[in-house]
CSV table of C-alpha atoms in Angstrom, one decimal:
chain,number,residue,atom,x,y,z
A,1,MET,CA,61.6,63.8,85.5
A,2,LEU,CA,64.9,62.3,86.2
A,3,ALA,CA,64.7,58.6,85.6
A,4,SER,CA,66.8,57.9,88.6
A,5,PHE,CA,69.4,59.8,90.4
A,6,ASP,CA,71.3,57.8,92.9
A,7,THR,CA,72.0,60.4,95.6
A,8,HIS,CA,73.9,57.9,97.6
A,9,LEU,CA,76.2,57.0,94.7
A,10,PHE,CA,76.8,60.8,94.2
A,11,TRP,CA,77.8,61.3,97.8
A,12,THR,CA,79.9,58.2,97.9
A,13,ALA,CA,81.8,59.4,94.8
A,14,LEU,CA,82.2,62.9,96.2
A,15,SER,CA,83.8,61.6,99.4
A,16,SER,CA,85.7,58.7,98.0
A,17,GLY,CA,89.5,58.3,98.1
A,18,PRO,CA,90.1,58.2,94.4
A,19,TYR,CA,88.2,61.4,93.9
A,20,TRP,CA,90.0,63.2,96.7
A,21,ARG,CA,93.4,61.9,95.5
A,22,GLY,CA,92.5,62.6,91.9
A,23,ALA,CA,91.4,66.2,92.7
A,24,LEU,CA,94.5,66.7,94.8
A,25,THR,CA,96.7,65.4,92.0
A,26,ALA,CA,95.0,67.7,89.5
A,27,LEU,CA,95.4,70.7,91.8
A,28,GLU,CA,99.0,69.8,92.6
A,29,LEU,CA,99.9,69.4,89.0
A,30,THR,CA,98.3,72.7,88.0
A,31,VAL,CA,100.1,74.6,90.8
A,32,VAL,CA,103.5,73.2,90.1
A,33,ALA,CA,103.2,73.4,86.3
A,34,LEU,CA,102.0,76.9,86.4
A,35,ALA,CA,104.7,78.0,88.9
A,36,THR,CA,107.3,76.4,86.7
A,37,ALA,CA,105.7,78.0,83.6
A,38,VAL,CA,105.8,81.4,85.2
A,39,VAL,CA,109.6,81.1,85.8
A,40,ILE,CA,110.4,79.8,82.4
A,41,GLY,CA,107.9,82.2,80.8
A,42,PHE,CA,109.6,85.1,82.6
A,43,PHE,CA,112.9,84.4,81.0
A,44,VAL,CA,111.4,83.7,77.6
A,45,ALA,CA,109.7,87.1,77.9
A,46,LEU,CA,112.9,88.8,78.8
A,47,GLY,CA,114.5,87.0,75.8
A,48,ALA,CA,111.7,88.3,73.5
A,49,LEU,CA,112.2,91.9,74.8
A,50,SER,CA,116.0,91.7,74.6
A,51,ASN,CA,118.2,93.9,72.5
A,52,ARG,CA,120.0,90.9,71.3
A,53,ARG,CA,118.7,89.4,68.1
A,54,ARG,CA,119.8,85.9,69.0
A,55,LEU,CA,117.8,85.9,72.3
A,56,ARG,CA,114.7,87.2,70.5
A,57,THR,CA,115.0,84.5,67.9
A,58,LEU,CA,115.3,81.8,70.6
A,59,ALA,CA,112.2,83.1,72.4
A,60,TRP,CA,110.3,83.2,69.2
A,61,ILE,CA,111.2,79.6,68.3
A,62,TYR,CA,110.2,78.5,71.8
A,63,ASN,CA,106.8,80.1,71.6
A,64,TRP,CA,106.3,78.9,68.1
A,65,LEU,CA,107.2,75.3,68.9
A,66,PHE,CA,105.0,74.9,72.0
A,67,ARG,CA,102.0,76.8,70.8
A,68,ALA,CA,101.9,75.4,67.3
A,69,THR,CA,101.7,71.8,68.4
A,70,PRO,CA,98.8,70.1,70.3
A,71,THR,CA,99.3,69.7,74.1
A,72,LEU,CA,98.2,66.1,73.8
A,73,LEU,CA,101.0,65.4,71.3
A,74,GLN,CA,103.5,67.0,73.7
A,75,LEU,CA,102.3,64.9,76.5
A,76,TYR,CA,102.6,61.7,74.4
A,77,PHE,CA,106.1,62.8,73.3
A,78,VAL,CA,107.4,63.5,76.8
A,79,TRP,CA,106.0,60.3,78.2
A,80,TYR,CA,106.7,57.8,75.3
A,81,ALA,CA,109.4,59.3,73.1
A,82,LEU,CA,111.6,61.2,75.5
A,83,PRO,CA,112.7,58.1,77.4
A,84,GLN,CA,113.7,56.4,74.2
A,85,ILE,CA,115.7,59.4,73.1
A,86,TRP,CA,117.3,60.2,76.4
A,87,GLY,CA,118.2,57.5,78.9
A,88,VAL,CA,117.8,59.8,81.9
A,89,PHE,CA,114.0,59.8,81.4
A,90,ALA,CA,113.8,56.0,81.3
A,91,GLY,CA,114.4,55.9,85.1
A,92,ARG,CA,111.8,55.0,87.6
A,93,TRP,CA,111.7,58.5,88.9
A,94,PHE,CA,110.0,59.6,85.6
A,95,THR,CA,106.5,59.0,86.8
A,96,PRO,CA,103.4,60.0,84.9
A,97,PHE,CA,103.2,63.0,87.3
A,98,ALA,CA,106.7,64.1,86.5
A,99,ALA,CA,106.1,63.7,82.8
A,100,ALA,CA,102.8,65.7,82.9
A,101,TRP,CA,104.6,68.3,85.0
A,102,LEU,CA,107.4,68.6,82.4
A,103,ALA,CA,105.1,68.6,79.4
A,104,LEU,CA,102.5,71.0,80.8
A,105,SER,CA,105.2,73.4,82.2
A,106,LEU,CA,106.9,73.7,78.9
A,107,ASN,CA,103.7,74.1,77.1
A,108,GLU,CA,102.2,76.6,79.5
A,109,ALA,CA,105.5,78.6,79.6
A,110,ALA,CA,105.0,79.6,76.0
A,111,TYR,CA,101.6,81.1,76.8
A,112,MET,CA,102.8,82.7,80.1
A,113,SER,CA,105.8,84.3,78.3
A,114,GLU,CA,103.4,86.3,76.1
A,115,ILE,CA,101.3,87.3,79.1
A,116,ILE,CA,104.4,88.4,81.0
A,117,ARG,CA,105.8,90.2,78.0
A,118,ALA,CA,102.5,92.2,77.7
A,119,GLY,CA,102.7,92.9,81.4
A,120,LEU,CA,106.3,94.2,81.2
A,121,LEU,CA,105.4,96.3,78.1
A,122,SER,CA,102.5,97.8,79.9
A,123,VAL,CA,104.7,99.6,82.4
A,124,ASP,CA,105.3,103.2,81.5
A,125,PRO,CA,108.9,103.6,80.0
A,126,GLY,CA,109.2,106.6,82.2
A,127,GLN,CA,109.5,104.3,85.2
A,128,GLU,CA,112.7,102.8,83.8
A,129,LEU,CA,114.0,106.2,82.9
A,130,ALA,CA,113.5,107.4,86.5
A,131,GLY,CA,115.3,104.3,87.8
A,132,ARG,CA,118.2,104.9,85.5
A,133,THR,CA,118.6,108.6,86.5
A,134,LEU,CA,118.8,107.5,90.2
A,135,GLY,CA,121.7,105.2,89.2
A,136,MET,CA,119.8,101.9,89.7
A,137,THR,CA,121.1,99.0,87.7
A,138,ARG,CA,118.9,97.2,85.1
A,139,ARG,CA,118.3,94.3,87.5
A,140,GLN,CA,117.3,96.6,90.3
A,141,ILE,CA,114.9,98.5,88.0
A,142,LEU,CA,113.4,95.3,86.8
A,143,GLY,CA,113.0,93.7,90.2
A,144,ARG,CA,112.0,96.8,92.3
A,145,VAL,CA,110.0,98.8,89.8
A,146,ILE,CA,108.9,97.1,86.6
A,147,VAL,CA,108.1,93.5,87.8
A,148,PRO,CA,105.9,94.6,90.8
A,149,GLN,CA,103.9,96.9,88.4
A,150,ALA,CA,103.6,94.2,85.7
A,151,VAL,CA,102.3,91.7,88.2
A,152,ARG,CA,99.0,93.6,88.5
A,153,ILE,CA,98.5,93.3,84.7
A,154,VAL,CA,99.6,89.7,84.6
A,155,ILE,CA,97.3,88.4,87.4
A,156,PRO,CA,93.9,88.2,85.6
A,157,PRO,CA,95.2,86.4,82.5
A,158,THR,CA,97.2,84.1,84.7
A,159,GLY,CA,94.0,83.2,86.5
A,160,ASN,CA,92.7,82.2,83.1
A,161,GLU,CA,95.7,80.1,82.5
A,162,PHE,CA,95.3,78.4,85.9
A,163,ILE,CA,91.8,77.4,84.9
A,164,THR,CA,92.9,76.2,81.5
A,165,LEU,CA,95.7,74.2,82.9
A,166,LEU,CA,93.5,72.7,85.6
A,167,LYS,CA,91.3,71.3,82.8
A,168,LEU,CA,94.3,70.3,80.7
A,169,THR,CA,95.5,68.1,83.6
A,170,SER,CA,92.6,65.8,82.7
A,171,LEU,CA,94.5,65.0,79.5
A,172,ALA,CA,97.2,63.4,81.6
A,173,PHE,CA,95.0,60.4,82.0
A,174,VAL,CA,96.3,59.2,78.6
A,175,ILE,CA,99.7,58.8,80.2
A,176,SER,CA,98.0,56.9,83.1
A,177,LEU,CA,98.1,59.6,85.6
A,178,HIS,CA,95.4,59.1,88.2
A,179,GLU,CA,93.7,62.4,88.3
A,180,LEU,CA,90.1,63.4,88.8
A,181,LEU,CA,88.6,62.4,85.5
A,182,THR,CA,90.2,59.0,85.8
A,183,ALA,CA,88.5,58.5,89.1
A,184,ALA,CA,85.1,59.5,87.6
A,185,GLN,CA,85.6,57.3,84.6
A,186,GLU,CA,86.6,54.3,86.6
A,187,LEU,CA,83.6,54.7,88.9
A,188,ALA,CA,81.2,55.1,85.9
A,189,SER,CA,82.4,52.0,84.2
A,190,ALA,CA,82.2,50.0,87.4
A,191,THR,CA,78.6,51.0,88.2
A,192,PHE,CA,77.3,51.7,84.6
A,193,GLN,CA,76.0,54.9,86.1
A,194,TYR,CA,77.3,58.1,84.4
A,195,PRO,CA,75.4,61.1,85.9
A,196,GLU,CA,76.5,60.7,89.5
A,197,PRO,CA,80.3,60.1,89.0
A,198,LEU,CA,80.6,62.8,86.4
A,199,LEU,CA,78.6,65.3,88.4
A,200,ALA,CA,80.8,64.6,91.4
A,201,ALA,CA,83.9,65.3,89.4
A,202,LEU,CA,82.3,68.5,88.2
A,203,VAL,CA,81.7,69.7,91.7
A,204,TYR,CA,85.4,69.3,92.5
A,205,TYR,CA,86.4,71.4,89.5
A,206,LEU,CA,83.9,74.1,90.5
A,207,VAL,CA,85.3,74.2,94.1
A,208,ILE,CA,88.9,74.4,92.9
A,209,VAL,CA,88.1,77.2,90.5
A,210,SER,CA,86.0,79.1,93.0
A,211,ALA,CA,88.9,79.0,95.5
A,212,LEU,CA,91.2,80.3,92.8
A,213,MET,CA,89.0,83.2,92.0
A,214,LEU,CA,89.0,84.1,95.7
A,215,VAL,CA,92.8,84.0,95.9
A,216,GLN,CA,93.0,86.0,92.7
A,217,SER,CA,90.9,88.9,93.9
A,218,ARG,CA,93.0,89.0,97.1
A,219,LEU,CA,96.2,89.1,95.0
A,220,GLU,CA,94.8,91.9,92.8
A,221,ARG,CA,94.0,94.0,95.7
A,222,ARG,CA,97.5,93.4,97.1
A,223,PHE,CA,99.0,94.7,93.9
A,224,THR,CA,96.9,97.8,93.7
A,225,TRP,CA,99.0,100.7,94.8
A,226,THR,CA,96.8,102.8,97.1
A,227,SER,CA,96.9,103.5,100.8
A,228,ARG,CA,93.1,103.4,101.0
A,229,THR,CA,92.4,99.8,100.1
A,230,ARG,CA,88.7,100.3,99.8
A,231,ARG,CA,88.8,102.9,97.1
A,232,ARG,CA,89.6,100.9,94.1
A,233,ARG,CA,88.1,97.5,94.9
A,234,VAL,CA,88.9,95.2,92.1
A,235,ARG,CA,86.0,93.0,91.1
A,236,ALA,CA,86.6,89.3,92.0
A,237,ALA,CA,85.2,87.8,88.8
A,238,ALA,CA,87.9,89.1,86.4
A,239,VAL,CA,88.3,85.6,85.1
A,240,PRO,CA,85.6,84.2,82.8
A,241,ALA,CA,84.4,80.9,84.1
A,242,VAL,CA,84.6,79.5,80.5
A,243,SER,CA,87.8,79.4,78.7
A,244,HIS,CA,87.6,79.0,74.9
A,245,ASP,CA,91.0,77.5,74.7
A,246,ALA,CA,91.2,74.7,72.2
A,247,ARG,CA,94.6,73.3,73.1
B,1,MET,CA,133.6,132.6,86.9
B,2,ALA,CA,132.2,129.7,88.8
B,3,GLU,CA,133.8,126.3,88.6
B,4,VAL,CA,132.3,124.2,85.9
B,5,VAL,CA,130.1,121.4,87.2
B,6,LEU,CA,128.6,119.9,84.1
B,7,SER,CA,129.5,120.5,80.5
B,8,ALA,CA,128.9,119.3,77.0
B,9,VAL,CA,131.5,119.8,74.2
B,10,ASN,CA,130.4,119.7,70.6
B,11,VAL,CA,127.7,117.1,71.3
B,12,HIS,CA,126.0,115.4,68.3
B,13,LYS,CA,123.0,113.1,68.7
B,14,ARG,CA,121.2,111.3,65.9
B,15,TYR,CA,118.1,109.1,66.0
B,16,GLY,CA,118.4,107.2,62.7
B,17,GLU,CA,118.3,109.8,59.9
B,18,LEU,CA,117.3,112.6,62.2
B,19,GLU,CA,120.1,114.7,63.8
B,20,VAL,CA,118.7,116.1,66.9
B,21,LEU,CA,121.8,117.8,68.3
B,22,LYS,CA,124.1,119.3,65.7
B,23,GLY,CA,127.1,120.2,67.8
B,24,VAL,CA,126.1,121.6,71.1
B,25,SER,CA,128.6,123.1,73.6
B,26,PHE,CA,127.3,124.0,76.9
B,27,GLU,CA,128.4,124.4,80.5
B,28,VAL,CA,126.9,125.2,83.9
B,29,GLY,CA,129.0,126.4,86.8
B,30,ARG,CA,128.5,125.7,90.5
B,31,GLY,CA,125.5,127.5,91.8
B,32,GLU,CA,124.4,128.7,88.4
B,33,VAL,CA,120.9,128.3,87.0
B,34,LYS,CA,120.7,128.0,83.3
B,35,VAL,CA,117.4,128.1,81.6
B,36,VAL,CA,117.0,126.6,78.1
B,37,ILE,CA,114.1,127.7,76.0
B,38,GLY,CA,113.2,127.0,72.4
B,39,PRO,CA,110.4,125.5,70.2
B,40,SER,CA,109.5,121.8,70.5
B,41,GLY,CA,111.8,119.6,68.5
B,42,SER,CA,114.7,122.0,69.0
B,43,GLY,CA,116.7,119.4,71.0
B,44,LYS,CA,116.3,120.8,74.5
B,45,SER,CA,115.1,117.5,76.0
B,46,THR,CA,117.8,115.5,74.2
B,47,LEU,CA,120.5,117.9,75.5
B,48,LEU,CA,119.2,117.3,79.0
B,49,ARG,CA,119.2,113.5,78.5
B,50,CYS,CA,122.8,113.7,77.3
B,51,LEU,CA,123.7,115.7,80.4
B,52,ALA,CA,121.9,113.3,82.6
B,53,LEU,CA,124.0,110.5,81.0
B,54,LEU,CA,120.9,108.7,79.8
B,55,GLU,CA,121.9,109.0,76.2
B,56,PRO,CA,125.4,108.6,75.0
B,57,PRO,CA,126.3,111.3,72.5
B,58,ASP,CA,127.2,110.1,69.0
B,59,GLU,CA,130.0,112.6,68.9
B,60,GLY,CA,131.4,115.0,71.4
B,61,ASP,CA,131.8,114.6,75.1
B,62,VAL,CA,130.0,115.2,78.4
B,63,TYR,CA,132.0,116.1,81.5
B,64,LEU,CA,131.0,116.0,85.1
B,65,GLU,CA,133.5,118.0,87.2
B,66,ASN,CA,136.2,117.5,84.6
B,67,GLU,CA,135.7,113.8,84.3
B,68,ARG,CA,135.0,112.7,80.8
B,69,LEU,CA,131.9,110.5,81.2
B,70,SER,CA,131.0,109.9,77.6
B,71,ALA,CA,134.0,107.5,77.6
B,72,LEU,CA,132.6,105.3,80.3
B,73,GLY,CA,130.8,102.0,79.9
B,74,GLU,CA,127.2,101.4,81.0
B,75,LYS,CA,128.1,100.0,84.5
B,76,ALA,CA,130.4,102.9,85.4
B,77,LEU,CA,127.8,105.4,84.0
B,78,ALA,CA,125.1,104.0,86.2
B,79,ALA,CA,127.1,105.0,89.3
B,80,HIS,CA,127.6,108.5,87.9
B,81,ARG,CA,124.0,109.0,87.0
B,82,SER,CA,123.1,109.3,90.7
B,83,GLU,CA,125.3,112.4,90.8
B,84,VAL,CA,123.1,114.3,88.4
B,85,GLY,CA,119.5,114.7,89.5
B,86,MET,CA,116.7,114.7,86.8
B,87,VAL,CA,113.1,115.8,87.1
B,88,PHE,CA,110.8,114.8,84.3
B,89,GLN,CA,107.8,116.5,82.7
B,90,ARG,CA,105.6,113.6,83.7
B,91,PHE,CA,107.1,113.1,87.2
B,92,ASN,CA,107.8,109.4,86.6
B,93,LEU,CA,107.3,108.5,90.3
B,94,PHE,CA,107.5,104.8,90.9
B,95,GLN,CA,103.8,103.8,91.0
B,96,ASN,CA,104.3,100.9,93.3
B,97,MET,CA,105.9,102.9,96.1
B,98,THR,CA,104.7,105.6,98.4
B,99,ALA,CA,106.1,109.1,98.3
B,100,LEU,CA,108.5,108.2,101.1
B,101,GLY,CA,109.4,104.9,99.3
B,102,ASN,CA,110.2,106.8,96.1
B,103,VAL,CA,112.5,109.2,97.9
B,104,MET,CA,114.1,106.3,99.8
B,105,SER,CA,114.7,104.1,96.8
B,106,GLY,CA,117.9,105.7,95.5
B,107,LEU,CA,119.4,105.9,99.0
B,108,ILE,CA,118.7,102.2,99.7
B,109,HIS,CA,119.4,100.6,96.3
B,110,VAL,CA,122.1,102.9,95.0
B,111,ARG,CA,123.7,104.6,98.1
B,112,ARG,CA,123.2,101.4,100.2
B,113,LEU,CA,122.1,103.3,103.2
B,114,SER,CA,120.3,101.6,106.1
B,115,LYS,CA,116.5,101.8,106.0
B,116,ARG,CA,116.5,103.9,109.1
B,117,GLU,CA,119.0,106.5,107.8
B,118,ALA,CA,117.3,106.6,104.4
B,119,ARG,CA,113.9,107.2,106.0
B,120,GLU,CA,115.3,110.0,108.1
B,121,ARG,CA,116.9,111.8,105.2
B,122,ALA,CA,113.9,111.2,102.9
B,123,LEU,CA,111.5,112.7,105.5
B,124,GLU,CA,113.8,115.7,105.9
B,125,ILE,CA,113.7,116.4,102.1
B,126,LEU,CA,110.0,115.8,101.8
B,127,GLU,CA,109.6,118.4,104.6
B,128,ARG,CA,111.7,120.8,102.6
B,129,VAL,CA,109.6,120.5,99.5
B,130,GLY,CA,106.4,120.7,101.6
B,131,VAL,CA,104.9,117.3,101.2
B,132,ALA,CA,106.0,115.5,104.4
B,133,ASP,CA,102.3,115.0,105.2
B,134,LYS,CA,101.9,113.0,102.1
B,135,ALA,CA,104.8,110.6,102.8
B,136,SER,CA,102.7,107.5,103.0
B,137,GLN,CA,100.5,108.2,100.0
B,138,TYR,CA,101.0,106.5,96.6
B,139,PRO,CA,101.6,108.7,93.5
B,140,ASP,CA,98.1,108.0,92.3
B,141,GLU,CA,96.7,109.7,95.3
B,142,LEU,CA,98.7,112.9,94.9
B,143,SER,CA,98.0,116.0,92.8
B,144,GLY,CA,100.4,116.7,89.9
B,145,GLY,CA,102.1,119.5,91.9
B,146,GLN,CA,102.6,117.2,94.9
B,147,GLN,CA,103.9,114.4,92.6
B,148,GLN,CA,106.4,116.8,91.0
B,149,ARG,CA,107.6,118.0,94.4
B,150,VAL,CA,108.1,114.4,95.5
B,151,ALA,CA,110.0,113.8,92.3
B,152,ILE,CA,112.2,116.8,93.0
B,153,ALA,CA,112.8,115.4,96.5
B,154,ARG,CA,113.7,112.0,95.1
B,155,ALA,CA,116.4,113.6,93.0
B,156,LEU,CA,117.5,116.0,95.6
B,157,VAL,CA,118.0,113.4,98.4
B,158,MET,CA,120.9,111.9,96.4
B,159,ARG,CA,122.8,115.2,96.9
B,160,PRO,CA,123.5,115.6,93.2
B,161,LYS,CA,126.1,117.9,91.8
B,162,ALA,CA,123.6,119.3,89.4
B,163,MET,CA,119.8,119.2,89.0
B,164,LEU,CA,118.2,119.0,85.6
B,165,PHE,CA,114.6,119.8,85.0
B,166,ASP,CA,112.8,118.8,81.8
B,167,GLU,CA,109.7,121.0,81.5
B,168,PRO,CA,108.8,120.4,85.1
B,169,THR,CA,105.6,122.3,85.0
B,170,SER,CA,104.3,121.5,81.5
B,171,ALA,CA,102.1,118.7,82.6
B,172,LEU,CA,100.6,120.6,85.5
B,173,ASP,CA,97.2,122.3,85.9
B,174,VAL,CA,97.8,126.1,86.0
B,175,GLU,CA,97.0,126.5,89.6
B,176,LEU,CA,99.6,123.9,90.6
B,177,VAL,CA,102.5,125.4,88.6
B,178,ARG,CA,103.3,127.9,91.3
B,179,GLU,CA,104.0,125.4,94.1
B,180,VAL,CA,106.6,123.7,91.9
B,181,LEU,CA,108.2,126.9,90.7
B,182,ASP,CA,108.4,128.1,94.3
B,183,VAL,CA,110.4,125.0,95.3
B,184,MET,CA,112.7,125.4,92.3
B,185,GLU,CA,113.2,129.0,93.2
B,186,SER,CA,114.2,128.3,96.7
B,187,LEU,CA,116.6,125.6,95.5
B,188,ALA,CA,118.2,128.2,93.2
B,189,GLN,CA,118.5,130.6,96.1
B,190,GLU,CA,120.3,128.0,98.2
B,191,GLY,CA,122.9,127.7,95.5
B,192,THR,CA,121.8,124.5,93.7
B,193,THR,CA,123.4,124.1,90.3
B,194,MET,CA,120.4,123.8,87.9
B,195,VAL,CA,119.7,123.4,84.2
B,196,VAL,CA,116.0,124.0,83.5
B,197,VAL,CA,114.1,123.4,80.2
B,198,THR,CA,110.9,125.4,80.6
B,199,HIS,CA,108.4,127.7,78.9
B,200,GLU,CA,108.0,129.7,82.1
B,201,LEU,CA,109.6,132.9,80.9
B,202,ARG,CA,108.9,134.8,84.1
B,203,PHE,CA,110.7,132.1,86.1
B,204,ALA,CA,113.6,132.3,83.7
B,205,HIS,CA,113.7,136.1,84.0
B,206,HIS,CA,113.5,136.0,87.7
B,207,VAL,CA,115.8,133.1,88.6
B,208,ALA,CA,118.2,132.3,85.8
B,209,SER,CA,121.9,133.2,85.7
B,210,ALA,CA,121.7,132.8,81.9
B,211,VAL,CA,119.1,132.0,79.4
B,212,LEU,CA,119.8,129.9,76.3
B,213,MET,CA,117.8,129.7,73.1
B,214,MET,CA,117.9,126.5,71.2
B,215,ASP,CA,116.7,125.9,67.7
B,216,ASP,CA,117.2,123.1,65.2
B,217,GLY,CA,119.7,121.2,67.3
B,218,ARG,CA,121.9,124.2,68.1
B,219,ILE,CA,122.2,126.8,70.8
B,220,VAL,CA,121.6,130.1,68.9
B,221,GLU,CA,121.9,132.5,71.8
B,222,GLU,CA,123.0,132.7,75.4
B,223,ALA,CA,122.8,135.8,77.6
B,224,PRO,CA,122.0,137.0,81.1
B,225,PRO,CA,118.1,137.2,81.4
B,226,ASP,CA,117.8,140.9,81.4
B,227,GLU,CA,119.7,141.2,78.2
B,228,PHE,CA,118.1,138.1,76.7
B,229,PHE,CA,114.6,139.3,77.2
B,230,SER,CA,115.0,143.0,76.6
B,231,ALA,CA,117.5,143.0,73.7
B,232,PRO,CA,117.8,139.6,72.1
B,233,LYS,CA,120.5,139.7,69.4
B,234,GLU,CA,119.3,136.8,67.2
B,235,GLU,CA,116.4,137.2,64.9
B,236,ARG,CA,115.4,133.6,65.8
B,237,THR,CA,115.2,134.5,69.5
B,238,GLN,CA,113.1,137.6,68.8
B,239,ARG,CA,110.6,135.6,66.7
B,240,PHE,CA,110.3,132.9,69.4
B,241,LEU,CA,109.9,135.5,72.2
B,242,ALA,CA,107.3,137.3,70.2
B,243,LEU,CA,105.3,134.1,69.8
B,244,VAL,CA,105.3,133.0,73.4
B,245,GLU,CA,104.9,136.3,75.2
């Protein structure tokens, strides 16, 4: 039997301001960091696939640097070391949220670039050839033909990254960002009750990830090229709920 | 003699150590249909790619209506590529566009036509190759023969000066070969300038103005089809014809 489960405390936690705000912060941070990472990662991927050796080397160094070092170290570095190196980051504008955004974007971009690179490579080279014979420029071929087709390949692993990133945002509590886990911890240490506050936080994570999975299956269907949308229904649960990422 | 549309002069092409074209000279005049045959690895496809301006020759020149194109940079070449239509063995239709979208893409992005005008012209061409009823289908939903006809339409709609076909029926199920050959035959009858790499010897016999035999990076024989098939001069051609017939 459960010794005692304070249902009231659980519901209070679930509906409390700090939880809401914490969850919102985590979600916001995940969305903006992932969006930024997709943009940076796209260009790193283009660099990695470039004919020019210098660009390939730069892309390689970027991926090496951000994947070989712990995310937590990168967070610390951006929050504590960067302002000491570069005065711009000592300003008031450089909030914990901004620091976490910067650190997580740069970190995630390294992973996204590999996913995007794989997506671009998965498109049949004949597609580019056909674009070239029509007289399309490289940029047109990339934008109109290759990227739309790569998106379909890139969506499922990006869903994975979203989930990983959402959980990584909880690391940002070390740079005093008030996110979901901070809320749970504060409530737990105030009440000396752990099950209720932690379970409430868990519920938030589950809700956010479930919503993501729904969005993802929509997106996948959107990028499946068939006029009969029902024919090739893509299963929603393409993203494993558990990520074995040890960043 | 018809006015020369597309020509290659002493073209050499190497991929690393391998010399795929060892000095090929070739021309096709307006309204002519030249069929290129030969064993795989003989350089047929590479020749087409050079003619389609997809591959710059390492040596020699490619001319389109007397303009020396092998001298141009990538940007200027891109513009000229749309003047030569190319049809591939594996169709290479844009998977993320409908049949209509495929045919419209060159008109919109390269020719800069309005959507309305592009659509009109594209539908007209799709009608001509007999797949107008499939306009809103994606490539995945079409048979090989239908896909290849859409691919022909996509090249044709640009009103190219010459059409190049790289084994256009080799990836098709036997029963679908005919519908594609029929389209190509009617293009030939309408006076389209064509270079066709194929193993369809009956098509070559029936439609070609001249047949060329390629082997080991060279053109070994060129003759009108009757002569080519009934009395080939070169021993290499005789051996090849004996093998495929």
